[in-house]
Short mmCIF file of C-alpha atoms in Angstrom, two decimals:
data_model
loop_
_atom_site.label_atom_id
_atom_site.label_comp_id
_atom_site.label_asym_id
_atom_site.label_seq_id
_atom_site.Cartn_x
_atom_site.Cartn_y
_atom_site.Cartn_z
CA MET A 1 -12.55 3.73 16.76
CA ARG A 2 -13.65 6.07 19.40
CA LEU A 3 -12.09 8.89 21.24
CA LEU A 4 -12.08 8.47 25.04
CA VAL A 5 -12.77 11.87 26.52
CA ARG A 6 -11.46 12.51 29.99
CA SER A 7 -12.70 15.67 31.70
CA VAL A 8 -11.09 17.11 34.79
CA ASN A 9 -13.17 19.44 36.97
CA LEU A 10 -11.08 21.96 38.87
CA LEU A 11 -12.44 23.34 42.16
CA LEU A 12 -11.36 26.95 42.54
CA ILE A 13 -11.26 28.07 46.20
CA GLN A 14 -11.19 31.79 46.71
CA CYS A 15 -10.05 32.89 50.14
CA THR A 16 -10.87 36.31 51.38
CA ALA A 17 -9.48 37.61 54.65
CA GLN A 18 -10.72 40.86 56.04
CA VAL A 19 -8.71 42.39 58.84
CA ARG A 20 -10.08 45.19 60.95
CA PRO A 21 -7.36 46.13 63.41
CA SER A 22 -8.47 47.85 66.59
CA VAL A 23 -6.88 51.07 67.82
CA GLY A 24 -3.52 50.33 69.31
CA MET A 25 -1.36 47.23 68.92
CA ALA A 26 -2.75 44.41 66.79
CA THR A 27 -3.20 41.03 68.42
CA GLY A 28 -1.37 37.91 67.29
CA SER A 29 -4.58 36.62 65.73
CA GLN A 30 -4.95 39.82 63.75
CA PHE A 31 -1.36 39.61 62.56
CA HIS A 32 -2.05 36.03 61.41
CA LYS A 33 -5.11 37.14 59.48
CA LEU A 34 -3.21 40.02 57.92
CA ALA A 35 -0.36 37.73 56.90
CA THR A 36 -2.83 35.22 55.43
CA ALA A 37 -4.63 37.93 53.49
CA THR A 38 -1.35 39.33 52.18
CA ALA A 39 -0.12 35.88 51.13
CA THR A 40 -3.43 35.12 49.43
CA LYS A 41 -3.32 38.41 47.56
CA THR A 42 0.28 37.82 46.49
CA LYS A 43 -0.58 34.32 45.32
CA THR A 44 -3.54 35.66 43.34
CA VAL A 45 -1.33 38.28 41.69
CA ASP A 46 1.24 35.62 40.83
CA THR A 47 -1.47 33.36 39.42
CA ASP A 48 -2.92 36.19 37.35
CA SER A 49 0.57 36.98 36.09
CA ASN A 50 1.15 33.34 35.13
CA ASN A 51 -2.23 33.12 33.43
CA LYS A 52 -1.51 36.32 31.51
CA SER A 53 1.87 34.92 30.46
CA GLN A 54 0.22 31.70 29.30
CA ARG A 55 -2.39 33.64 27.34
CA GLN A 56 0.31 35.70 25.66
CA SER A 57 2.25 32.54 24.83
CA VAL A 58 -0.84 30.98 23.25
CA ALA A 59 -1.58 34.16 21.30
CA MET A 60 1.97 34.19 19.89
CA SER A 61 1.93 30.49 19.00
CA PRO A 62 2.08 29.57 15.28
CA LEU A 63 -0.95 27.36 16.00
CA THR A 64 -3.14 30.34 16.95
CA ASP A 65 -5.08 31.85 14.05
CA SER A 66 -6.15 35.43 13.43
CA PHE A 67 -9.45 34.79 15.26
CA GLY A 68 -7.75 33.62 18.45
CA ARG A 69 -8.44 29.90 17.98
CA HIS A 70 -5.56 27.84 19.36
CA HIS A 71 -5.16 24.51 17.58
CA THR A 72 -4.24 21.63 19.86
CA TYR A 73 -5.72 18.75 17.85
CA LEU A 74 -4.03 17.28 14.76
CA ARG A 75 -5.51 14.64 12.48
CA ILE A 76 -2.89 12.78 10.47
CA SER A 77 -3.88 10.80 7.38
CA LEU A 78 -1.49 7.87 7.17
CA THR A 79 -2.64 6.62 3.78
CA GLU A 80 -4.99 7.27 0.87
CA ARG A 81 -5.87 3.58 0.61
CA CYS A 82 -8.98 1.97 2.05
CA ASN A 83 -10.20 -1.64 2.17
CA LEU A 84 -13.86 -0.60 1.77
CA ARG A 85 -15.69 1.16 -1.07
CA CYS A 86 -18.50 3.02 0.71
CA ASP A 87 -20.88 4.31 -1.94
CA TYR A 88 -21.13 7.83 -0.49
CA CYS A 89 -17.36 8.15 -0.22
CA MET A 90 -15.90 6.90 -3.49
CA PRO A 91 -16.79 5.11 -6.73
CA ALA A 92 -16.82 1.30 -6.79
CA GLU A 93 -13.52 1.18 -8.67
CA GLY A 94 -11.84 3.40 -6.08
CA VAL A 95 -9.94 6.62 -6.73
CA PRO A 96 -6.54 7.18 -8.37
CA LEU A 97 -3.75 6.91 -5.82
CA GLN A 98 -0.60 8.98 -5.76
CA PRO A 99 2.80 7.32 -6.20
CA LYS A 100 4.31 6.13 -2.94
CA SER A 101 7.14 8.63 -3.38
CA GLN A 102 4.62 11.46 -3.08
CA LEU A 103 3.39 10.24 0.32
CA LEU A 104 5.02 10.94 3.65
CA THR A 105 7.34 8.28 4.97
CA SER A 106 6.92 7.07 8.56
CA GLU A 107 9.96 9.10 9.57
CA GLU A 108 8.50 12.23 7.98
CA VAL A 109 5.14 11.70 9.71
CA LEU A 110 6.84 11.36 13.08
CA ARG A 111 9.07 14.36 12.49
CA LEU A 112 6.12 16.58 11.62
CA ALA A 113 4.12 15.19 14.56
CA ARG A 114 6.99 16.09 16.90
CA ILE A 115 7.13 19.64 15.49
CA PHE A 116 3.37 20.10 15.93
CA VAL A 117 3.54 18.77 19.50
CA GLU A 118 6.42 21.10 20.34
CA GLN A 119 4.25 24.00 19.12
CA GLY A 120 1.25 23.03 21.26
CA VAL A 121 -0.65 20.08 19.77
CA ARG A 122 -1.78 17.78 22.59
CA LYS A 123 -4.02 15.36 20.76
CA ILE A 124 -3.40 13.40 17.56
CA ARG A 125 -5.86 11.20 15.70
CA LEU A 126 -4.66 8.84 12.97
CA THR A 127 -6.96 8.57 9.97
CA GLY A 128 -6.83 7.61 6.30
CA GLY A 129 -8.07 6.27 4.00
CA GLU A 130 -8.04 3.41 6.42
CA PRO A 131 -5.06 3.74 8.78
CA THR A 132 -4.97 0.07 9.75
CA VAL A 133 -3.83 -0.88 6.23
CA ARG A 134 -0.48 0.60 7.23
CA ARG A 135 1.80 -2.25 8.28
CA ASP A 136 3.56 -0.05 10.83
CA ILE A 137 0.42 1.31 12.49
CA VAL A 138 1.27 -0.22 15.89
CA GLU A 139 4.83 1.12 15.79
CA MET A 140 3.48 4.52 14.72
CA VAL A 141 1.22 4.70 17.77
CA ALA A 142 4.08 3.69 20.07
CA GLU A 143 6.38 6.34 18.59
CA LEU A 144 3.73 9.04 18.99
CA LYS A 145 3.05 8.05 22.58
CA ALA A 146 6.76 8.52 23.26
CA LEU A 147 6.41 12.27 22.57
CA GLU A 148 6.50 13.76 26.07
CA GLN A 149 4.00 16.60 25.68
CA LEU A 150 1.47 14.62 23.64
CA GLU A 151 -1.47 13.70 25.87
CA HIS A 152 -3.71 11.67 23.61
CA VAL A 153 -3.44 9.40 20.55
CA GLY A 154 -6.59 8.12 18.86
CA ILE A 155 -7.50 6.38 15.64
CA THR A 156 -10.46 6.43 13.25
CA THR A 157 -11.02 3.07 11.56
CA ASN A 158 -13.65 1.03 9.75
CA GLY A 159 -13.04 -1.73 12.29
CA LEU A 160 -12.42 -4.58 9.87
CA VAL A 161 -9.17 -5.72 11.50
CA LEU A 162 -9.67 -4.57 15.08
CA THR A 163 -9.94 -8.07 16.50
CA ARG A 164 -6.39 -8.66 15.28
CA LEU A 165 -4.83 -5.24 15.92
CA LEU A 166 -6.56 -3.70 18.93
CA LEU A 167 -4.65 -5.51 21.66
CA PRO A 168 -1.23 -4.60 20.17
CA LEU A 169 -2.49 -1.04 19.66
CA GLN A 170 -3.56 -0.83 23.29
CA ARG A 171 -0.17 -2.10 24.44
CA ALA A 172 1.42 0.58 22.22
CA GLY A 173 -0.58 3.20 24.13
CA LEU A 174 -3.66 3.90 21.99
CA ASP A 175 -6.00 6.11 24.04
CA SER A 176 -9.21 6.06 22.00
CA LEU A 177 -10.86 4.87 18.84
CA ASN A 178 -13.65 5.83 16.47
CA ILE A 179 -15.33 3.14 14.37
CA SER A 180 -17.27 3.98 11.21
CA LEU A 181 -20.44 1.89 10.93
CA ASP A 182 -23.52 3.02 9.00
CA THR A 183 -25.79 0.04 9.59
CA LEU A 184 -26.50 -2.68 12.13
CA ARG A 185 -27.71 -4.99 9.37
CA LYS A 186 -25.34 -7.30 7.59
CA ASP A 187 -26.95 -7.06 4.13
CA ARG A 188 -26.95 -3.28 4.24
CA PHE A 189 -23.34 -3.19 5.35
CA GLU A 190 -22.35 -5.13 2.25
CA LYS A 191 -24.47 -2.86 0.07
CA ILE A 192 -22.98 0.34 1.52
CA THR A 193 -19.37 -0.78 1.66
CA ARG A 194 -19.41 -3.15 -1.32
CA ARG A 195 -17.46 -5.55 0.92
CA LYS A 196 -18.10 -8.24 3.52
CA GLY A 197 -17.04 -7.96 7.17
CA TRP A 198 -19.97 -6.69 9.25
CA GLU A 199 -19.49 -9.42 11.88
CA ARG A 200 -15.83 -8.46 12.29
CA VAL A 201 -16.72 -4.82 12.88
CA ILE A 202 -19.28 -5.69 15.59
CA ALA A 203 -16.74 -8.06 17.19
CA GLY A 204 -14.19 -5.24 17.12
CA ILE A 205 -16.58 -2.90 18.95
CA ASP A 206 -17.27 -5.50 21.61
CA LEU A 207 -13.56 -6.23 22.00
CA ALA A 208 -12.86 -2.52 22.47
CA ILE A 209 -15.43 -2.42 25.28
CA GLN A 210 -13.90 -5.50 26.91
CA LEU A 211 -10.47 -3.85 26.81
CA GLY A 212 -11.81 -0.80 28.65
CA TYR A 213 -12.40 1.60 25.77
CA ARG A 214 -15.59 3.57 25.27
CA PRO A 215 -15.60 3.57 21.46
CA LYS A 216 -17.34 6.10 19.30
CA VAL A 217 -19.41 4.62 16.50
CA ASN A 218 -19.75 7.06 13.58
CA CYS A 219 -22.90 6.61 11.49
CA VAL A 220 -23.69 8.68 8.40
CA LEU A 221 -27.47 8.98 8.24
CA MET A 222 -29.08 8.74 4.79
CA ARG A 223 -32.76 9.09 4.07
CA ASN A 224 -34.42 6.01 2.57
CA PHE A 225 -31.25 4.05 3.23
CA ASN A 226 -30.53 3.67 6.94
CA ASP A 227 -32.88 6.20 8.54
CA ASP A 228 -35.14 3.32 9.59
CA GLU A 229 -32.27 2.16 11.87
CA ILE A 230 -32.05 5.32 13.96
CA CYS A 231 -33.87 3.75 16.89
CA ASP A 232 -31.87 0.53 16.43
CA PHE A 233 -28.68 2.54 16.97
CA VAL A 234 -30.20 4.13 20.08
CA GLU A 235 -31.04 0.64 21.34
CA PHE A 236 -27.43 -0.33 20.60
CA THR A 237 -26.41 2.00 23.46
CA ARG A 238 -28.69 0.32 26.03
CA GLU A 239 -26.17 -2.32 27.17
CA ARG A 240 -23.01 -1.14 25.42
CA PRO A 241 -21.01 1.84 26.77
CA VAL A 242 -20.51 3.33 23.31
CA ASP A 243 -21.06 6.79 21.88
CA VAL A 244 -23.05 6.49 18.66
CA ARG A 245 -22.58 9.66 16.64
CA PHE A 246 -25.01 10.47 13.85
CA ILE A 247 -23.26 12.45 11.10
CA GLU A 248 -25.37 14.56 8.78
CA TYR A 249 -25.01 13.26 5.23
CA MET A 250 -23.07 15.73 3.10
CA PRO A 251 -23.73 15.76 -0.65
CA PHE A 252 -20.94 16.33 -3.14
CA SER A 253 -20.38 15.73 -6.83
CA GLY A 254 -18.99 12.23 -6.30
CA ASN A 255 -22.24 11.00 -4.81
CA LYS A 256 -24.32 12.86 -7.40
CA TRP A 257 -25.51 15.60 -5.03
CA HIS A 258 -28.36 13.60 -3.56
CA THR A 259 -29.44 16.39 -1.20
CA ASP A 260 -32.74 14.62 -0.61
CA ARG A 261 -30.81 12.01 1.40
CA LEU A 262 -29.94 14.53 4.12
CA ILE A 263 -31.64 14.03 7.51
CA SER A 264 -31.14 16.98 9.82
CA TYR A 265 -30.11 16.81 13.45
CA SER A 266 -33.39 18.32 14.70
CA GLU A 267 -35.46 15.87 12.68
CA THR A 268 -33.48 12.94 14.08
CA VAL A 269 -33.93 14.13 17.69
CA GLN A 270 -37.68 14.45 17.18
CA LEU A 271 -37.87 10.95 15.76
CA ILE A 272 -35.99 9.47 18.73
CA ARG A 273 -38.18 11.31 21.24
CA GLN A 274 -41.26 9.73 19.75
CA ARG A 275 -40.03 6.43 21.23
CA TRP A 276 -37.99 7.76 24.16
CA PRO A 277 -39.60 11.04 25.33
CA GLU A 278 -36.99 11.33 28.09
CA PHE A 279 -34.15 11.51 25.51
CA GLN A 280 -32.14 14.47 26.80
CA ALA A 281 -29.15 16.63 25.97
CA LEU A 282 -25.89 16.28 27.91
CA PRO A 283 -23.16 18.88 28.59
CA ASN A 284 -20.62 19.40 25.80
CA GLY A 285 -16.97 20.41 25.97
CA PRO A 286 -15.78 23.73 24.48
CA ASN A 287 -14.23 22.05 21.40
CA ASP A 288 -16.70 19.21 20.90
CA THR A 289 -18.01 18.79 17.36
CA SER A 290 -20.76 16.45 18.53
CA LYS A 291 -23.93 17.45 20.41
CA ALA A 292 -24.30 14.83 23.16
CA TYR A 293 -27.62 13.17 24.13
CA ALA A 294 -28.63 10.06 26.05
CA VAL A 295 -31.60 7.99 27.14
CA PRO A 296 -31.52 7.93 30.97
CA GLY A 297 -30.39 4.53 32.24
CA PHE A 298 -28.67 3.47 29.00
CA ALA A 299 -24.99 2.50 29.24
CA GLY A 300 -24.00 4.53 26.20
CA GLN A 301 -24.99 7.83 24.64
CA LEU A 302 -25.73 9.50 21.31
CA GLY A 303 -24.10 12.42 19.55
CA PHE A 304 -24.95 14.55 16.52
CA ILE A 305 -22.35 16.02 14.17
CA THR A 306 -24.23 18.84 12.44
CA SER A 307 -21.81 19.73 9.66
CA MET A 308 -24.63 20.68 7.29
CA THR A 309 -27.19 22.46 9.47
CA GLU A 310 -25.14 23.97 12.32
CA HIS A 311 -21.42 24.52 11.79
CA PHE A 312 -19.05 24.50 14.78
CA CYS A 313 -16.29 26.69 13.34
CA GLY A 314 -16.11 29.18 16.21
CA SER A 315 -14.52 26.64 18.55
CA CYS A 316 -12.55 24.67 15.97
CA ASN A 317 -9.14 23.60 17.28
CA ARG A 318 -8.34 21.05 14.56
CA LEU A 319 -5.68 20.86 11.89
CA ARG A 320 -5.16 18.11 9.32
CA LEU A 321 -2.06 16.62 7.77
CA THR A 322 -2.76 14.75 4.54
CA ALA A 323 -1.00 11.57 3.50
CA ASP A 324 1.07 13.49 0.95
CA GLY A 325 2.21 16.05 3.50
CA ASN A 326 -0.15 18.98 3.02
CA ILE A 327 -1.44 20.89 6.00
CA LYS A 328 -5.17 21.66 5.81
CA VAL A 329 -6.54 24.18 8.27
CA CYS A 330 -10.16 23.46 7.33
CA LEU A 331 -11.81 20.28 6.07
CA PHE A 332 -13.98 22.36 3.75
CA GLY A 333 -11.12 24.47 2.41
CA ASN A 334 -9.06 23.80 -0.69
CA LYS A 335 -6.03 25.74 0.55
CA GLU A 336 -3.17 23.40 1.29
CA PHE A 337 0.48 24.02 2.10
CA SER A 338 3.01 21.32 1.30
CA LEU A 339 5.11 20.56 4.34
CA ARG A 340 6.49 17.56 2.46
CA ASP A 341 8.10 19.65 -0.27
CA ALA A 342 9.53 22.06 2.24
CA MET A 343 10.81 19.28 4.49
CA ARG A 344 12.48 17.49 1.58
CA SER A 345 14.24 20.65 0.51
CA GLU A 346 17.93 20.65 1.38
CA ASP A 347 17.94 24.24 2.57
CA CYS A 348 14.73 24.23 4.65
CA THR A 349 15.30 24.48 8.40
CA GLU A 350 12.95 23.26 11.11
CA GLN A 351 12.21 26.87 12.03
CA GLN A 352 11.10 27.51 8.46
CA LEU A 353 8.75 24.54 8.72
CA VAL A 354 7.25 26.09 11.87
CA GLU A 355 6.86 29.41 10.04
CA LEU A 356 5.13 27.66 7.13
CA ILE A 357 2.71 25.99 9.56
CA GLY A 358 2.05 29.36 11.19
CA MET A 359 1.42 30.98 7.81
CA ALA A 360 -1.14 28.29 6.95
CA VAL A 361 -2.92 28.67 10.29
CA GLN A 362 -3.08 32.44 9.90
CA ARG A 363 -5.00 32.02 6.66
CA LYS A 364 -7.77 29.97 8.24
CA LYS A 365 -11.22 31.45 7.63
CA ARG A 366 -13.63 32.41 10.39
CA GLN A 367 -15.92 29.59 9.27
CA HIS A 368 -16.21 26.97 6.53
CA ALA A 369 -14.09 27.97 3.58
CA GLY A 370 -15.93 28.57 0.35
CA ASN A 371 -18.64 30.85 -0.93
CA GLY A 372 -21.58 30.67 1.46
CA GLY A 373 -24.37 28.35 0.42
CA ASN A 374 -22.67 27.54 -2.89
CA ARG A 375 -19.80 25.63 -1.34
CA THR A 376 -19.26 21.97 -2.07
CA LEU A 377 -19.60 19.87 1.09
CA LEU A 378 -17.56 16.80 1.92
CA HIS A 379 -17.79 13.89 4.27
CA PRO A 380 -15.32 13.91 7.21
CA HIS A 381 -13.84 10.58 6.13
CA HIS A 382 -13.16 11.46 2.49
CA THR A 383 -9.65 10.80 1.29
CA HIS A 384 -7.30 13.69 0.57
CA ARG A 385 -7.58 13.01 -3.17
CA GLN A 386 -11.36 13.42 -3.10
CA ARG A 387 -11.08 16.64 -1.11
CA GLN A 388 -8.51 17.93 -3.56
CA GLN A 389 -10.64 17.06 -6.59
CA LEU A 390 -13.78 18.55 -5.09
CA GLY A 391 -11.95 21.63 -3.88
CA GLN A 392 -11.14 22.46 -7.49
CA LEU A 393 -14.87 22.88 -8.13
CA ARG A 394 -15.19 25.80 -5.73
CA ASN A 395 -15.29 29.40 -6.87
CA CYS A 396 -13.07 30.62 -4.07
CA SER A 397 -11.33 33.73 -5.36
CA SER A 398 -11.46 36.53 -7.91
CA LEU A 399 -8.78 37.46 -10.41
CA THR A 400 -5.96 39.07 -8.44
CA HIS A 401 -4.36 40.92 -11.36
CA ILE A 402 -7.45 43.07 -12.00
CA ASN A 403 -8.52 46.04 -9.87
CA ALA A 404 -12.06 47.15 -9.00
CA GLN A 405 -12.27 49.06 -12.28
CA GLY A 406 -11.30 46.00 -14.31
CA LYS A 407 -7.84 47.34 -15.15
CA ALA A 408 -4.66 45.29 -15.03
CA GLN A 409 -2.55 45.68 -11.90
CA MET A 410 0.47 44.06 -10.27
CA VAL A 411 -0.32 42.24 -7.04
CA ASP A 412 1.24 43.79 -3.93
CA VAL A 413 3.12 40.98 -2.14
CA ALA A 414 4.76 43.15 0.53
CA ASP A 415 2.62 41.70 3.33
CA LYS A 416 3.09 38.08 2.28
CA THR A 417 5.28 35.81 4.38
CA LEU A 418 8.60 34.63 3.05
CA SER A 419 8.49 30.91 2.29
CA LEU A 420 10.14 28.30 0.13
CA ARG A 421 8.46 28.38 -3.31
CA VAL A 422 8.96 25.55 -5.81
CA ALA A 423 7.34 25.01 -9.21
CA SER A 424 7.81 22.55 -12.06
CA ALA A 425 6.58 22.75 -15.67
CA GLU A 426 6.98 20.72 -18.83
CA ALA A 427 6.74 21.02 -22.61
CA THR A 428 7.08 18.62 -25.53
CA VAL A 429 8.51 19.40 -28.97
CA GLN A 430 7.52 16.95 -31.71
CA VAL A 431 10.39 16.99 -34.21
CA GLY A 432 9.78 13.96 -36.46
CA GLU A 433 11.97 11.05 -37.51
CA ARG A 434 14.72 12.90 -39.42
CA LEU A 435 15.36 15.52 -36.75
CA THR A 436 15.30 12.87 -34.02
CA ALA A 437 18.16 11.08 -35.75
CA LEU A 438 20.14 14.31 -36.25
CA ILE A 439 19.69 15.40 -32.62
CA ALA A 440 20.70 11.95 -31.38
CA ALA A 441 23.87 12.05 -33.49
CA ASN A 442 24.50 15.74 -32.62
CA GLU A 443 24.81 16.52 -36.35
CA LEU A 444 22.74 19.70 -36.57
CA ALA A 445 24.63 22.70 -37.98
CA LYS A 446 23.75 24.94 -35.01
CA GLY A 447 25.18 22.53 -32.46
CA ASP A 448 24.02 20.50 -29.45
CA VAL A 449 20.26 21.05 -29.37
CA LEU A 450 19.62 19.64 -25.89
CA SER A 451 22.44 21.54 -24.14
CA VAL A 452 21.58 24.84 -25.76
CA ALA A 453 17.88 24.37 -24.95
CA GLN A 454 18.75 23.79 -21.30
CA LEU A 455 20.82 26.97 -21.12
CA ALA A 456 18.12 28.95 -22.92
CA GLY A 457 15.51 27.70 -20.44
CA ILE A 458 17.60 28.82 -17.47
CA MET A 459 18.11 32.24 -19.04
CA GLY A 460 14.42 32.50 -19.85
CA ALA A 461 13.40 31.77 -16.25
CA LYS A 462 15.64 34.59 -15.02
CA GLN A 463 14.13 37.04 -17.54
CA THR A 464 10.46 36.23 -16.77
CA SER A 465 9.61 39.58 -15.16
CA GLN A 466 10.86 41.38 -18.29
CA LEU A 467 8.77 39.19 -20.59
CA ILE A 468 5.50 38.91 -18.61
CA PRO A 469 4.26 42.42 -17.69
CA LEU A 470 2.71 41.73 -14.27
CA CYS A 471 5.29 39.25 -12.95
CA HIS A 472 7.53 40.25 -10.04
CA ASN A 473 11.29 40.34 -10.31
CA ILE A 474 12.24 37.37 -8.12
CA ALA A 475 15.66 36.39 -6.82
CA LEU A 476 15.75 32.76 -7.90
CA SER A 477 17.81 30.33 -5.85
CA SER A 478 17.76 27.50 -8.40
CA VAL A 479 16.69 26.82 -11.99
CA ARG A 480 17.05 23.32 -13.39
CA VAL A 481 16.07 22.45 -16.95
CA GLN A 482 16.16 18.89 -18.23
CA ALA A 483 16.02 18.22 -21.99
CA THR A 484 15.49 14.60 -22.99
CA LEU A 485 15.31 13.17 -26.50
CA LEU A 486 12.55 10.57 -26.67
CA GLU A 487 13.51 8.68 -29.79
CA ALA A 488 10.50 6.35 -29.83
CA GLU A 489 8.12 9.34 -29.63
CA GLN A 490 10.31 11.45 -31.98
CA SER A 491 10.19 14.33 -29.56
CA VAL A 492 12.17 16.39 -27.08
CA HIS A 493 10.73 16.45 -23.57
CA LEU A 494 11.53 19.48 -21.42
CA VAL A 495 11.07 19.80 -17.66
CA ALA A 496 12.00 22.87 -15.57
CA THR A 497 12.07 23.16 -11.79
CA VAL A 498 12.47 26.59 -10.23
CA ARG A 499 12.97 27.49 -6.58
CA CYS A 500 13.15 30.64 -4.49
CA GLN A 501 12.75 31.86 -0.93
CA GLY A 502 10.26 34.62 -1.52
CA GLN A 503 6.82 36.19 -1.18
CA THR A 504 5.33 35.02 -4.47
CA GLY A 505 5.36 31.85 -6.52
CA VAL A 506 7.64 30.78 -9.34
CA GLU A 507 5.26 28.89 -11.63
CA MET A 508 5.58 31.57 -14.31
CA GLU A 509 9.34 31.21 -14.20
CA ALA A 510 9.03 27.44 -14.66
CA LEU A 511 6.59 27.88 -17.56
CA THR A 512 8.81 30.52 -19.16
CA ALA A 513 11.82 28.21 -18.86
CA VAL A 514 10.20 25.32 -20.76
CA SER A 515 8.62 27.70 -23.30
CA VAL A 516 11.94 29.37 -24.15
CA ALA A 517 13.69 25.98 -24.19
CA ALA A 518 11.04 24.66 -26.59
CA LEU A 519 11.41 27.69 -28.88
CA THR A 520 15.15 27.16 -28.84
CA VAL A 521 14.71 23.58 -30.00
CA TYR A 522 12.52 24.90 -32.83
CA ASP A 523 15.07 27.56 -33.78
CA MET A 524 17.95 25.11 -33.92
CA CYS A 525 15.98 22.62 -36.01
CA LYS A 526 13.99 24.84 -38.40
CA ALA A 527 16.72 24.84 -41.07
CA VAL A 528 16.02 21.13 -41.56
CA SER A 529 12.23 21.15 -41.19
CA HIS A 530 9.38 23.42 -40.20
CA ASP A 531 7.18 20.43 -39.45
CA ILE A 532 7.78 20.89 -35.72
CA CYS A 533 5.05 21.14 -33.10
CA ILE A 534 5.39 22.53 -29.55
CA GLN A 535 2.85 20.78 -27.31
CA ASN A 536 1.65 20.48 -23.72
CA VAL A 537 3.30 23.50 -22.19
CA ARG A 538 1.88 23.11 -18.71
CA LEU A 539 2.46 23.45 -15.00
CA LEU A 540 3.20 20.18 -13.19
CA SER A 541 3.30 21.34 -9.58
CA LYS A 542 3.75 24.31 -7.30
CA SER A 543 4.13 24.58 -3.55
CA GLY A 544 4.78 27.08 -0.78
CA GLY A 545 2.17 29.64 -1.75
CA LYS A 546 -1.50 30.36 -1.14
CA ARG A 547 -2.61 27.24 -3.00
CA ASP A 548 -0.42 24.24 -3.68
CA TYR A 549 -0.99 22.33 -6.91
CA GLN A 550 -0.08 18.89 -8.21
CA ARG A 551 -1.18 17.84 -11.69
CA GLN A 552 -2.97 14.50 -11.55
#
């Protein structure tokens, strides 16, 4: 549902008093003018001083990036789930969902929201997936509205359950809503979304208007699909005070890169003006992503989100928090920082969370992340999982351990920010039936295989920099190695988790730990059999660095 934009125009009155005292004693009137002029000047100096102080405060905020953009708008994804299957957004069978334990709890969402608000966020929009599938959505809005410095709470929804939820949401304090609707025709709605419910969405829009909202209706334009409804959407604004926003279709691998379906903003404006020549542009706010237009006399207006043809990065003030707790500073970027992992760490303070947020913001690019025209483009409503999968397709960096001459080098991490780094890795050792029985009974001549493997893994993690030439010598705060005998699979499963508070990651330490542990299992068992196979030595996850990773 749509965001209600309130603009406040400030009238600045500048007073200038000029005093020209005559020779001799000044009159009372002249003294009054002089006093007024002095007071005005003093007030101006004080105001300038306050403004300068405010500017310095903004510049020093962790929410201000290296290009001076101050981020006051946070979008929070409450869930990866959705009750529609829009064909441009995901396959018909849906996308794999993360375990619930990997997603932020309501308490964690509210804690992070409070931290962001304390640092300067003034507007929060709840998204998904589809946020209304959360059972506690009304309570979530009420809790957010209770944050004193937060000025605005909005929601983006597909509108399917608005007739049931909107009144409770309004009572909870919801300020605005955006509704995603790509067609005004019932049959097309079912074709696009692969679900029924068009009537309920229209009823939800009308209910929002009746309750005093001015909803935004987001429409993704697609050539030869709904482009013949452009004028119908304009007509939709004749009697309804809504803001229909046409979003340029963005191709990506999941929708088979149908670039021929893109209809540009300029082409759409020309088409509308063929029917309504008086269709005119309206003023836009400094951080607006939509270019506003209207037909004079219509109750509503139109907007164009030109993500493909004209980016709006220079004024971007938005940050995103994914359902699994990653902060994204750019929708088009694949750099994510896990606030969830840091927050769930026993030794992570709230100040360290703020520093991690600031570190992420500082790494925001001047404009869309990626490699120029070769970047993969996403739709604004894609789930975190889709963004993550598509982000992996980008060629976003060169090899850091090679210099300009192609020679090996150690990366200089001196300028990197200290942060909590965590990595986990695993390995499997297939030992066969006989060795499985001997390990289970602890009857091998060399002793307790699992215990020795665990100790060897810990020692290996601490010796990583001496084994891998270009690895840094890191002061590890924790190394945990778990060795489990899987009797049914006739194997030993090894998992290592390594932590540090440092300037570089610990994935190599985790991989070294499971590798050394696996070799130790082999060494202790080889007297019985050489038919042993070390398999699947691989990273499971890493967080706290330049790019977080979670194996799917």
